[in-house]
CSV table of C-alpha atoms in Angstrom, one decimal:
chain,number,residue,atom,x,y,z
A,1169,ILE,CA,3.3,33.7,-40.5
A,1170,LYS,CA,4.2,30.0,-41.2
A,1171,TYR,CA,2.1,27.0,-42.0
A,1172,LYS,CA,4.0,23.7,-42.2
A,1173,ASP,CA,7.2,25.7,-42.3
A,1174,VAL,CA,6.0,27.6,-45.4
A,1175,ASN,CA,5.6,31.4,-45.3
A,1176,ILE,CA,1.9,32.2,-45.9
A,1177,GLY,CA,1.8,35.8,-44.8
A,1178,GLN,CA,3.5,38.7,-43.0
A,1179,VAL,CA,2.7,41.0,-40.1
A,1180,ALA,CA,1.9,44.5,-41.5
A,1181,ALA,CA,1.1,46.4,-38.3
A,1182,VAL,CA,1.0,46.0,-34.5
A,1183,GLN,CA,-1.0,48.4,-32.3
A,1184,LEU,CA,-3.1,48.4,-29.1
A,1185,SER,CA,-6.8,47.7,-29.3
A,1186,ASP,CA,-9.3,50.5,-28.8
A,1187,ASP,CA,-9.8,49.6,-25.1
A,1188,TYR,CA,-6.1,49.0,-24.5
A,1189,SER,CA,-6.8,45.5,-23.1
A,1190,SER,CA,-5.0,43.6,-25.9
A,1191,VAL,CA,-2.8,43.9,-29.0
A,1192,ALA,CA,-4.2,44.1,-32.5
A,1193,VAL,CA,-2.0,42.6,-35.2
A,1194,THR,CA,-2.8,43.3,-38.9
A,1195,ALA,CA,-1.3,40.7,-41.3
A,1196,LYS,CA,-1.2,40.3,-45.1
A,1197,ILE,CA,-1.9,36.7,-46.2
A,1198,ALA,CA,-0.8,35.3,-49.5
A,1199,LYS,CA,-3.5,34.7,-52.1
A,1200,SER,CA,-2.5,31.0,-52.2
A,1201,ALA,CA,-3.4,30.7,-48.5
A,1202,ALA,CA,-6.6,32.8,-48.5
A,1203,GLY,CA,-8.7,29.7,-48.5
A,1204,LEU,CA,-7.2,28.6,-45.1
A,1205,MET,CA,-8.7,31.6,-43.4
A,1206,VAL,CA,-11.8,29.9,-41.8
A,1207,GLU,CA,-13.6,30.2,-38.5
A,1208,ASP,CA,-11.7,27.6,-36.5
A,1209,ALA,CA,-8.2,28.4,-37.8
A,1210,LYS,CA,-5.6,29.0,-35.1
A,1211,PHE,CA,-2.8,31.5,-34.7
A,1212,TRP,CA,-0.1,31.7,-32.0
A,1213,ILE,CA,3.4,33.0,-31.4
A,1214,VAL,CA,6.2,30.5,-31.8
A,1215,GLU,CA,9.0,31.1,-29.4
A,1216,PRO,CA,11.3,28.9,-27.2
A,1217,ARG,CA,9.3,27.2,-24.5
A,1218,ILE,CA,10.5,24.9,-21.8
A,1219,THR,CA,7.8,23.0,-19.9
A,1220,LEU,CA,7.8,19.9,-17.7
A,1221,SER,CA,6.3,18.0,-20.6
A,1222,GLY,CA,9.0,19.0,-23.2
A,1223,VAL,CA,10.9,21.7,-25.1
A,1224,SER,CA,9.7,23.5,-28.2
A,1225,GLY,CA,10.5,26.4,-30.5
A,1226,LEU,CA,14.3,26.1,-30.2
A,1227,GLY,CA,14.7,27.0,-33.9
A,1228,THR,CA,13.6,30.5,-33.2
A,1229,LEU,CA,16.8,31.1,-31.3
A,1230,LEU,CA,18.4,31.7,-34.7
A,1231,SER,CA,15.5,32.7,-37.0
A,1232,GLY,CA,13.6,34.8,-34.5
A,1233,ASN,CA,10.0,34.4,-33.3
A,1234,TYR,CA,7.2,34.0,-35.8
A,1235,ILE,CA,3.4,33.4,-35.9
A,1236,GLY,CA,2.4,29.8,-36.2
A,1237,PHE,CA,-0.8,28.7,-38.0
A,1238,GLU,CA,-3.1,25.7,-38.0
A,1239,ALA,CA,-5.8,25.2,-40.6
A,1240,GLY,CA,-9.4,24.6,-39.5
A,1241,LYS,CA,-12.1,22.3,-40.8
A,1242,SER,CA,-14.9,24.9,-41.0
A,1243,GLU,CA,-16.3,26.0,-44.4
A,1244,SER,CA,-17.1,29.5,-43.2
A,1245,SER,CA,-14.4,32.1,-44.0
A,1246,GLU,CA,-13.2,34.5,-41.4
A,1247,ARG,CA,-11.0,37.6,-41.3
A,1248,SER,CA,-10.8,38.3,-37.5
A,1249,PHE,CA,-9.2,35.8,-35.1
A,1250,SER,CA,-8.1,35.6,-31.4
A,1251,GLY,CA,-4.6,34.4,-31.1
A,1252,LEU,CA,-3.7,31.6,-28.6
A,1253,GLU,CA,-1.6,32.4,-25.6
A,1254,VAL,CA,0.1,28.9,-25.9
A,1255,PRO,CA,0.6,26.7,-28.9
A,1256,PRO,CA,-2.0,23.9,-29.4
A,1257,ILE,CA,-0.8,20.6,-27.9
A,1258,ILE,CA,-2.3,18.6,-30.8
A,1259,THR,CA,-2.3,19.7,-34.4
A,1260,GLY,CA,-5.2,18.9,-36.7
A,1261,ASP,CA,-3.2,16.6,-39.0
A,1262,GLN,CA,-2.0,14.3,-36.1
A,1263,PRO,CA,-3.6,10.9,-36.2
A,1264,GLY,CA,-5.5,9.9,-33.1
A,1265,ARG,CA,-8.7,10.5,-31.2
A,1266,GLN,CA,-9.9,12.9,-28.5
A,1267,PHE,CA,-11.8,11.7,-25.4
A,1268,LEU,CA,-13.5,13.4,-22.5
A,1269,LEU,CA,-12.9,12.5,-18.8
A,1270,HIS,CA,-14.9,13.4,-15.8
A,1271,ALA,CA,-13.1,13.8,-12.4
A,1272,LYS,CA,-13.8,15.2,-9.0
A,1273,ASP,CA,-11.0,17.6,-9.2
A,1274,LEU,CA,-8.1,18.5,-11.5
A,1275,GLY,CA,-5.3,17.5,-9.1
A,1276,SER,CA,-1.8,18.2,-10.5
A,1277,LEU,CA,-2.8,17.9,-14.1
A,1278,GLY,CA,-2.3,20.6,-16.7
A,1279,ILE,CA,-2.2,21.2,-20.4
A,1280,GLY,CA,0.4,18.8,-21.8
A,1281,SER,CA,0.3,16.3,-19.0
A,1282,PRO,CA,1.1,12.9,-20.4
A,1283,VAL,CA,-1.2,10.0,-20.8
A,1284,TYR,CA,0.3,6.5,-20.5
A,1285,TYR,CA,-0.7,3.1,-21.8
A,1286,ARG,CA,1.3,0.3,-20.1
A,1287,ARG,CA,3.8,2.9,-19.1
A,1288,LEU,CA,4.3,4.0,-22.7
A,1289,PRO,CA,3.5,7.7,-23.6
A,1290,ALA,CA,0.3,7.5,-25.6
A,1291,GLY,CA,-1.2,11.0,-25.5
A,1292,GLN,CA,-1.6,14.3,-23.6
A,1293,VAL,CA,-4.1,16.5,-21.8
A,1294,VAL,CA,-5.3,19.1,-24.3
A,1295,ALA,CA,-7.9,21.1,-22.3
A,1296,TYR,CA,-9.8,21.1,-19.1
A,1297,GLY,CA,-12.5,23.1,-17.4
A,1298,LEU,CA,-15.3,23.1,-14.8
A,1299,ALA,CA,-18.4,21.1,-15.6
A,1300,LYS,CA,-21.7,23.0,-16.1
A,1301,ASP,CA,-23.1,21.9,-12.8
A,1302,GLY,CA,-19.9,22.9,-11.0
A,1303,ASN,CA,-19.6,19.5,-9.2
A,1304,SER,CA,-16.9,18.0,-11.4
A,1305,VAL,CA,-14.0,18.8,-13.8
A,1306,GLU,CA,-14.0,17.9,-17.5
A,1307,ILE,CA,-10.6,16.9,-19.0
A,1308,LYS,CA,-10.1,16.5,-22.7
A,1309,ILE,CA,-7.3,14.2,-23.7
A,1310,PHE,CA,-5.9,13.2,-27.1
A,1311,ILE,CA,-4.6,9.7,-27.6
A,1312,THR,CA,-2.3,9.3,-30.6
A,1313,ALA,CA,-2.4,6.5,-33.1
A,1314,PRO,CA,-1.9,3.6,-32.8
A,1315,TYR,CA,-2.7,3.7,-29.0
A,1316,ASP,CA,-6.2,5.1,-29.7
A,1317,LYS,CA,-7.4,1.7,-30.9
A,1318,PHE,CA,-6.8,0.3,-27.5
A,1319,VAL,CA,-9.5,2.6,-26.0
A,1320,ASN,CA,-12.9,0.8,-26.0
A,1321,PRO,CA,-16.1,1.4,-23.9
A,1322,GLY,CA,-14.7,-0.8,-21.1
A,1323,THR,CA,-11.4,1.0,-20.8
A,1324,ARG,CA,-10.5,2.5,-17.3
A,1325,PHE,CA,-8.7,5.7,-16.8
A,1326,TRP,CA,-6.9,6.8,-13.6
A,1327,ASN,CA,-4.8,9.6,-12.2
A,1328,ALA,CA,-1.1,8.5,-12.3
A,1329,SER,CA,0.3,11.8,-11.0
A,1330,GLY,CA,3.1,11.8,-8.5
A,1331,VAL,CA,3.5,8.6,-6.4
A,1332,ASP,CA,0.7,6.3,-5.7
A,1333,LEU,CA,1.4,5.5,-2.1
A,1334,SER,CA,-0.9,3.2,-0.1
A,1335,LEU,CA,-0.4,2.0,3.4
A,1336,GLY,CA,-2.6,-0.9,4.5
A,1337,ALA,CA,-2.7,-4.1,6.4
A,1338,ASP,CA,-0.7,-5.7,3.7
A,1339,GLY,CA,2.1,-3.2,4.1
A,1340,LEU,CA,3.5,-0.3,1.9
A,1341,ASP,CA,2.7,-0.2,-1.8
A,1342,VAL,CA,4.4,2.4,-4.0
A,1343,GLN,CA,3.8,2.9,-7.7
A,1344,THR,CA,4.6,5.6,-10.3
A,1345,GLN,CA,4.3,5.8,-14.1
A,1346,SER,CA,7.4,7.8,-14.9
A,1347,MET,CA,9.6,10.7,-13.6
A,1348,VAL,CA,7.6,13.1,-15.8
A,1349,ALA,CA,4.3,12.0,-14.2
A,1350,LEU,CA,6.0,12.2,-10.8
A,1351,ILE,CA,6.8,15.9,-11.3
A,1352,ALA,CA,4.2,17.2,-13.8
A,1353,GLY,CA,1.3,14.8,-13.3
A,1354,GLY,CA,-0.2,12.4,-15.7
A,1355,LEU,CA,-2.9,9.9,-16.5
A,1356,ALA,CA,-2.9,6.2,-17.5
A,1357,PHE,CA,-5.4,3.9,-19.0
A,1358,GLU,CA,-5.9,0.1,-19.5
A,1359,THR,CA,-8.7,-2.3,-20.3
A,1360,PRO,CA,-9.3,-4.8,-17.5
A,1361,PRO,CA,-9.0,-8.5,-18.4
A,1362,PHE,CA,-12.6,-9.2,-17.3
A,1363,SER,CA,-14.0,-6.5,-19.6
A,1364,PRO,CA,-15.8,-8.0,-22.7
A,1365,GLN,CA,-14.0,-7.6,-26.1
A,1366,ALA,CA,-15.3,-4.5,-27.9
A,1367,GLU,CA,-14.5,-2.3,-30.8
A,1368,ALA,CA,-12.5,0.9,-30.3
A,1369,ALA,CA,-14.4,3.8,-28.7
A,1370,ALA,CA,-15.5,6.6,-31.0
A,1371,ALA,CA,-14.0,10.0,-30.7
A,1372,ASP,CA,-15.3,12.2,-27.9
A,1373,THR,CA,-16.5,9.2,-25.8
A,1374,GLU,CA,-16.8,10.1,-22.2
A,1375,PHE,CA,-15.1,8.2,-19.3
A,1376,THR,CA,-14.8,8.5,-15.6
A,1377,LEU,CA,-11.3,9.3,-14.2
A,1378,HIS,CA,-10.6,7.3,-11.1
A,1379,GLY,CA,-8.2,8.3,-8.3
A,1380,ASP,CA,-5.9,5.4,-8.6
A,1381,GLN,CA,-5.2,2.2,-10.5
A,1382,ALA,CA,-6.6,-0.1,-7.8
A,1383,THR,CA,-10.0,1.6,-7.8
A,1384,ALA,CA,-10.1,1.9,-11.6
A,1385,MET,CA,-9.3,-1.8,-12.2
A,1386,LYS,CA,-11.6,-3.2,-9.5
A,1387,GLN,CA,-13.9,-5.9,-10.9
A,1388,PRO,CA,-17.6,-5.4,-10.4
A,1389,GLU,CA,-19.1,-7.9,-7.9
A,1390,PRO,CA,-22.8,-8.6,-8.7
A,1391,MET,CA,-23.2,-10.9,-5.7
A,1392,ALA,CA,-21.7,-8.4,-3.2
A,1393,ARG,CA,-23.5,-8.2,0.1
A,1394,ARG,CA,-23.0,-5.6,2.9
A,1395,TYR,CA,-22.9,-6.4,6.6
A,1396,VAL,CA,-22.4,-4.6,9.9
A,1397,LEU,CA,-20.2,-5.3,12.9
A,1398,HIS,CA,-20.3,-3.8,16.4
A,1399,PHE,CA,-17.3,-3.6,18.7
A,1400,ASP,CA,-16.8,-2.4,22.2
A,1401,GLU,CA,-13.1,-1.7,21.7
A,1402,SER,CA,-10.8,0.8,19.9
A,1403,LEU,CA,-11.0,0.9,16.1
A,1404,ARG,CA,-7.7,2.6,15.7
A,1405,GLY,CA,-5.8,1.3,12.8
A,1406,LEU,CA,-8.9,-0.1,11.0
A,1407,SER,CA,-9.5,2.0,7.9
A,1408,ILE,CA,-11.7,2.0,4.8
A,1409,GLY,CA,-10.5,-0.5,2.3
A,1410,ALA,CA,-8.9,-2.8,5.0
A,1411,PRO,CA,-9.3,-6.5,4.0
A,1412,VAL,CA,-11.9,-8.8,5.3
A,1413,THR,CA,-10.7,-12.4,5.4
A,1414,LEU,CA,-12.3,-15.9,6.0
A,1415,LEU,CA,-9.8,-18.3,7.5
A,1416,GLY,CA,-7.0,-16.0,6.2
A,1417,LEU,CA,-8.3,-15.8,2.6
A,1418,PRO,CA,-9.4,-12.4,1.3
A,1419,GLY,CA,-13.2,-12.2,0.7
A,1420,GLY,CA,-14.2,-8.6,1.2
A,1421,GLU,CA,-13.2,-5.1,2.4
A,1422,VAL,CA,-14.2,-2.5,5.0
A,1423,THR,CA,-16.4,0.2,3.6
A,1424,SER,CA,-17.1,2.4,6.7
A,1425,VAL,CA,-15.7,2.9,10.2
A,1426,GLY,CA,-17.7,4.9,12.7
A,1427,LEU,CA,-19.8,5.0,15.9
A,1428,ASP,CA,-23.4,4.3,16.8
A,1429,ILE,CA,-25.4,3.9,20.0
A,1430,ASP,CA,-26.5,0.5,21.5
A,1431,PRO,CA,-30.3,0.8,21.9
A,1432,LYS,CA,-30.2,-1.5,24.9
A,1433,THR,CA,-27.4,0.0,27.0
A,1434,LYS,CA,-27.5,3.5,25.4
A,1435,ARG,CA,-23.7,3.4,25.2
A,1436,LEU,CA,-21.5,4.3,22.3
A,1437,ARG,CA,-19.9,1.5,20.4
A,1438,GLY,CA,-17.9,1.0,17.3
A,1439,ARG,CA,-19.7,0.3,14.0
A,1440,VAL,CA,-17.9,-1.3,11.1
A,1441,GLU,CA,-19.6,-1.8,7.7
A,1442,PHE,CA,-18.0,-4.2,5.2
A,1443,VAL,CA,-18.8,-5.9,1.9
A,1444,VAL,CA,-18.3,-9.5,1.1
A,1445,TYR,CA,-17.6,-10.8,-2.4
A,1446,PRO,CA,-18.9,-14.4,-2.5
A,1447,GLU,CA,-17.3,-14.9,-6.0
A,1448,ARG,CA,-13.8,-14.6,-4.4
A,1449,LEU,CA,-14.6,-17.1,-1.7
A,1450,ILE,CA,-16.3,-19.5,-4.2
A,1451,ALA,CA,-13.1,-19.3,-6.3
A,1452,GLN,CA,-11.1,-20.7,-3.4
A,1453,LEU,CA,-13.2,-23.9,-3.2
A,1454,HIS,CA,-11.9,-27.1,-4.6
A,1455,ASN,CA,-13.4,-27.8,-8.0
A,1456,ALA,CA,-15.6,-24.7,-7.7
A,1457,GLN,CA,-17.8,-23.9,-10.7
A,1458,PRO,CA,-18.2,-20.2,-11.8
A,1459,VAL,CA,-21.5,-18.6,-10.8
A,1460,ARG,CA,-23.5,-17.3,-13.7
A,1461,ASP,CA,-25.8,-14.3,-13.6
A,1462,ASP,CA,-28.9,-16.4,-13.8
A,1463,MET,CA,-27.9,-18.3,-10.7
A,1464,LEU,CA,-27.7,-15.2,-8.4
A,1465,ALA,CA,-31.3,-15.1,-7.2
A,1466,ARG,CA,-31.3,-18.9,-6.6
A,1467,VAL,CA,-27.9,-18.8,-4.7
A,1468,SER,CA,-28.7,-15.9,-2.4
A,1469,PRO,CA,-31.2,-17.8,0.0
A,1470,LYS,CA,-28.9,-20.8,0.2
A,1471,ARG,CA,-25.9,-18.5,0.9
A,1472,GLU,CA,-27.8,-16.9,3.8
A,1473,ALA,CA,-28.8,-20.2,5.3
A,1474,PHE,CA,-25.3,-21.5,5.0
A,1475,PHE,CA,-23.9,-18.4,6.7
A,1476,GLU,CA,-26.4,-18.7,9.6
A,1477,ARG,CA,-25.4,-22.3,10.2
A,1478,MET,CA,-21.7,-21.4,10.3
A,1479,VAL,CA,-22.4,-18.7,12.9
A,1480,GLU,CA,-24.9,-20.5,15.1
A,1481,ASP,CA,-23.5,-24.1,15.0
A,1482,PHE,CA,-19.8,-23.7,14.4
A,1483,GLY,CA,-19.0,-20.3,16.1
A,1484,LEU,CA,-18.0,-18.3,13.1
A,1485,ARG,CA,-17.2,-14.8,14.5
A,1486,ALA,CA,-15.6,-11.6,13.3
A,1487,GLN,CA,-12.6,-10.2,15.1
A,1488,ILE,CA,-10.2,-7.3,14.5
A,1489,GLN,CA,-6.7,-8.5,14.0
A,1490,SER,CA,-3.3,-6.7,13.6
A,1491,GLY,CA,-2.2,-6.8,10.0
A,1492,ASN,CA,1.1,-5.0,10.3
A,1493,LEU,CA,2.9,-4.3,13.6
A,1494,LEU,CA,5.1,-1.6,12.0
A,1495,THR,CA,2.3,0.5,10.5
A,1496,GLY,CA,-0.4,-0.4,13.1
A,1497,GLN,CA,-2.9,-1.3,10.3
A,1498,ARG,CA,-5.6,-3.8,11.2
A,1499,TYR,CA,-8.2,-5.9,9.4
A,1500,VAL,CA,-11.3,-7.9,10.0
A,1501,SER,CA,-10.8,-11.7,10.3
A,1502,PHE,CA,-13.6,-14.3,10.3
A,1503,ASP,CA,-12.6,-17.6,12.1
A,1504,PHE,CA,-14.3,-20.4,14.0
A,1505,HIS,CA,-14.4,-20.0,17.8
A,1506,ALA,CA,-16.1,-23.0,19.4
A,1507,GLU,CA,-15.9,-21.4,22.8
A,1508,ALA,CA,-17.7,-18.2,21.7
A,1509,PRO,CA,-21.1,-17.5,23.3
A,1510,LYS,CA,-24.1,-18.5,21.2
A,1511,ALA,CA,-25.3,-15.7,18.8
A,1512,LYS,CA,-27.3,-15.3,15.6
A,1513,VAL,CA,-27.2,-13.1,12.6
A,1514,ASP,CA,-29.6,-10.2,12.9
A,1515,TRP,CA,-31.4,-9.9,9.5
A,1516,SER,CA,-33.9,-7.3,10.8
A,1517,GLU,CA,-31.8,-4.3,9.5
A,1518,ASP,CA,-31.2,-3.3,6.0
A,1519,LYS,CA,-27.6,-4.5,6.5
A,1520,ALA,CA,-27.4,-7.8,8.5
A,1521,VAL,CA,-25.5,-7.5,11.8
A,1522,VAL,CA,-22.9,-10.3,12.2
A,1523,PRO,CA,-21.7,-11.4,15.7
A,1524,SER,CA,-18.2,-10.4,16.7
A,1525,ILE,CA,-15.8,-11.1,19.6
A,1526,PRO,CA,-13.1,-8.9,21.1
A,1527,SER,CA,-9.7,-9.0,19.5
A,1528,THR,CA,-6.7,-10.6,21.2
A,1529,LEU,CA,-4.9,-7.3,21.5
A,1530,PRO,CA,-7.1,-5.9,24.3
A,1531,ASN,CA,-6.8,-9.2,26.2
A,1532,PHE,CA,-3.1,-9.2,25.8
A,1533,GLU,CA,-3.0,-5.6,27.1
A,1534,ALA,CA,-5.2,-6.6,30.0
A,1535,LYS,CA,-2.8,-9.4,31.0
A,1536,ILE,CA,0.2,-7.2,30.8
A,1537,GLY,CA,-1.6,-4.6,32.9
A,1538,SER,CA,-2.5,-7.3,35.5
A,1539,ILE,CA,1.2,-8.5,35.6
A,1540,LEU,CA,2.4,-4.9,36.1
A,1541,ALA,CA,-0.2,-4.3,38.8
A,1542,LYS,CA,1.0,-7.4,40.7
A,1543,LEU,CA,4.6,-6.3,40.3
A,1544,ASP,CA,3.7,-2.9,41.6
A,1545,LYS,CA,2.3,-4.5,44.8
A,1546,LEU,CA,5.5,-6.3,45.7
A,1547,PRO,CA,7.2,-4.9,48.9
A,1548,TYR,CA,10.4,-3.8,47.2
A,1549,GLU,CA,11.8,-2.1,50.3
A,1550,ALA,CA,11.3,-5.1,52.5
A,1551,LEU,CA,12.8,-7.4,49.8
A,1552,GLY,CA,15.7,-5.0,49.5
A,1553,ALA,CA,16.4,-5.1,53.2
A,1554,ASP,CA,16.2,-8.9,53.4
A,1555,THR,CA,18.5,-9.1,50.4
A,1556,ARG,CA,21.0,-6.9,52.0
A,1557,LYS,CA,21.0,-9.0,55.2
A,1558,VAL,CA,21.5,-12.2,53.2
A,1559,LEU,CA,24.4,-10.6,51.3
A,1560,ALA,CA,25.9,-9.5,54.6
A,1561,THR,CA,25.6,-13.0,56.1
A,1562,LEU,CA,27.1,-14.5,53.0
A,1563,ASN,CA,30.0,-12.1,53.1
A,1564,GLN,CA,30.7,-13.0,56.7
A,1565,THR,CA,30.6,-16.7,55.9
A,1566,LEU,CA,33.1,-16.2,53.1
A,1567,LYS,CA,35.4,-14.4,55.5
A,1568,ASP,CA,35.2,-17.2,58.0
A,1569,ALA,CA,35.9,-19.8,55.3
A,1570,ASP,CA,39.0,-17.8,54.2
A,1571,LYS,CA,40.3,-17.8,57.8
A,1572,ALA,CA,39.8,-21.6,58.1
A,1573,VAL,CA,41.7,-22.2,54.9
A,1574,LYS,CA,44.6,-20.1,56.1
A,1575,ARG,CA,44.7,-21.8,59.5
A,1576,PHE,CA,44.7,-25.2,57.8
A,1577,ASP,CA,47.6,-24.2,55.7
A,1578,SER,CA,49.7,-22.9,58.6
A,1579,ASP,CA,48.8,-25.6,61.2
A,1580,VAL,CA,48.1,-28.8,59.4
A,1581,THR,CA,50.3,-28.6,56.4
A,1582,PRO,CA,53.8,-29.0,58.2
A,1583,ASP,CA,52.6,-32.2,60.0
A,1584,LEU,CA,51.2,-33.5,56.8
A,1585,LYS,CA,54.6,-33.0,55.1
A,1586,LYS,CA,56.3,-35.1,57.9
A,1587,VAL,CA,53.8,-37.9,57.4
A,1588,LEU,CA,54.3,-37.9,53.7
A,1589,GLU,CA,58.2,-38.0,54.2
A,1590,GLU,CA,58.0,-41.0,56.5
A,1591,ILE,CA,55.7,-42.9,54.1
A,1592,ARG,CA,58.2,-42.2,51.3
A,1593,ARG,CA,61.1,-43.6,53.4
A,1594,ALA,CA,59.1,-46.7,54.3
A,1595,THR,CA,58.3,-47.3,50.6
A,1596,GLU,CA,62.0,-47.0,49.7
A,1597,SER,CA,63.0,-49.5,52.5
A,1598,ALA,CA,60.3,-52.0,51.3
A,1599,ASP,CA,61.6,-51.7,47.7
A,1600,GLN,CA,65.2,-52.4,48.8
A,1601,LEU,CA,64.1,-55.4,50.8
A,1602,ILE,CA,62.3,-56.9,47.7
A,1603,LYS,CA,65.4,-56.4,45.6
A,1604,ASN,CA,67.6,-58.2,48.2
A,1605,THR,CA,65.2,-61.1,48.4
A,1606,ASP,CA,65.2,-61.6,44.6
A,1607,LYS,CA,69.0,-61.8,44.6
A,1608,SER,CA,69.1,-64.4,47.3
A,1609,LEU,CA,66.5,-66.6,45.5
A,1610,LEU,CA,68.3,-66.4,42.2
A,1611,ALA,CA,71.9,-67.2,43.5
A,1612,PRO,CA,73.4,-70.6,42.2
A,1613,ASP,CA,74.0,-72.0,45.6
A,1614,SER,CA,70.6,-70.9,47.0
A,1615,ALA,CA,68.1,-73.4,48.2
A,1616,GLY,CA,65.7,-72.3,45.5
A,1617,GLN,CA,68.1,-73.3,42.7
A,1618,GLN,CA,68.9,-76.7,44.3
């Protein structure tokens, strides 16, 4: 039995327990180590272990297995202990702090799963179990020093196991912390930049474990307002979390996609709920001033009046648009449509109903369908017969033209050659006559010289 690589005892006997369900080990402990035998002391067998999180106990390949020991902090002495099936992940003398996380499920986490801070290994999962109410899982983690000082009450934790793959209107987003987390699972933590500065969290502070980094690092929106849209078209490709934009700028996200019944027509229609974050839109304004908490109540009525004016006077309407042609993901777009029918915002419900117009995709599909219908009505057989007649006539015309060319070549060409020969002879005679005339005029005894 070793403690800090020092022998503090030796196994004296090994036998089965009285009920044969376990093994009873009797050991002799040195007098110098008798004071270490307290209630929370731990014993386990040290042997070679290979796990996804690391390798331990390789020294026993030469020395043989032995019993490891970790001292406790209790002041009550004890002589009977239950040995651990696996070695403790964190020893009592290791600097750092332990925290408790609450999650919906364990996922792929296990004892020894790594915890990362800015992609650096900062701790491990040391224990887990079902909460008392049975509705969640409690996960104990140990963050080693000096990383534990970066955990404060505003720190966010998220599950970094495997690959964080998200497919949305903006495309494909893939993230992973490390190859170990990809295989064995892992956690990560970070403090958002908008979180107020605070001192390091005390040991055993409880936190919520979020499913992914985007959810964990989401900034709270005190001015958020929820709205409802109705559509008489397919909502395929529109998912929860899809962006809501105003003139192409992000300002919210879809929170629910479903169906309801139109009370007037008794017909099923699509129902989309979304949330708008005015702070994000205000930040896009030129020379915008940040909105303080004490301004929220005063800003809300003005915001509603401004929104109504945009809808009623300028034709602000919601429309489903295609965000990614490859993935088929869609989003909600707010734009001005001056030609849209007059409409108002319905404030009678708990969530205001905003007017919408059909997306361009159904109109495009309708136009394509109309063109195909017209093409389908064309008399293809009659057109084919007429085309064959035209081709036959053209073929006959080409044959007649070919015959005319051959006849011209056989009948006209010989006579044409004779005419050209006579013209050549006449030209040569005229040329000879001109030469003779020049000689006569240039002679010494000619009349021209005299």
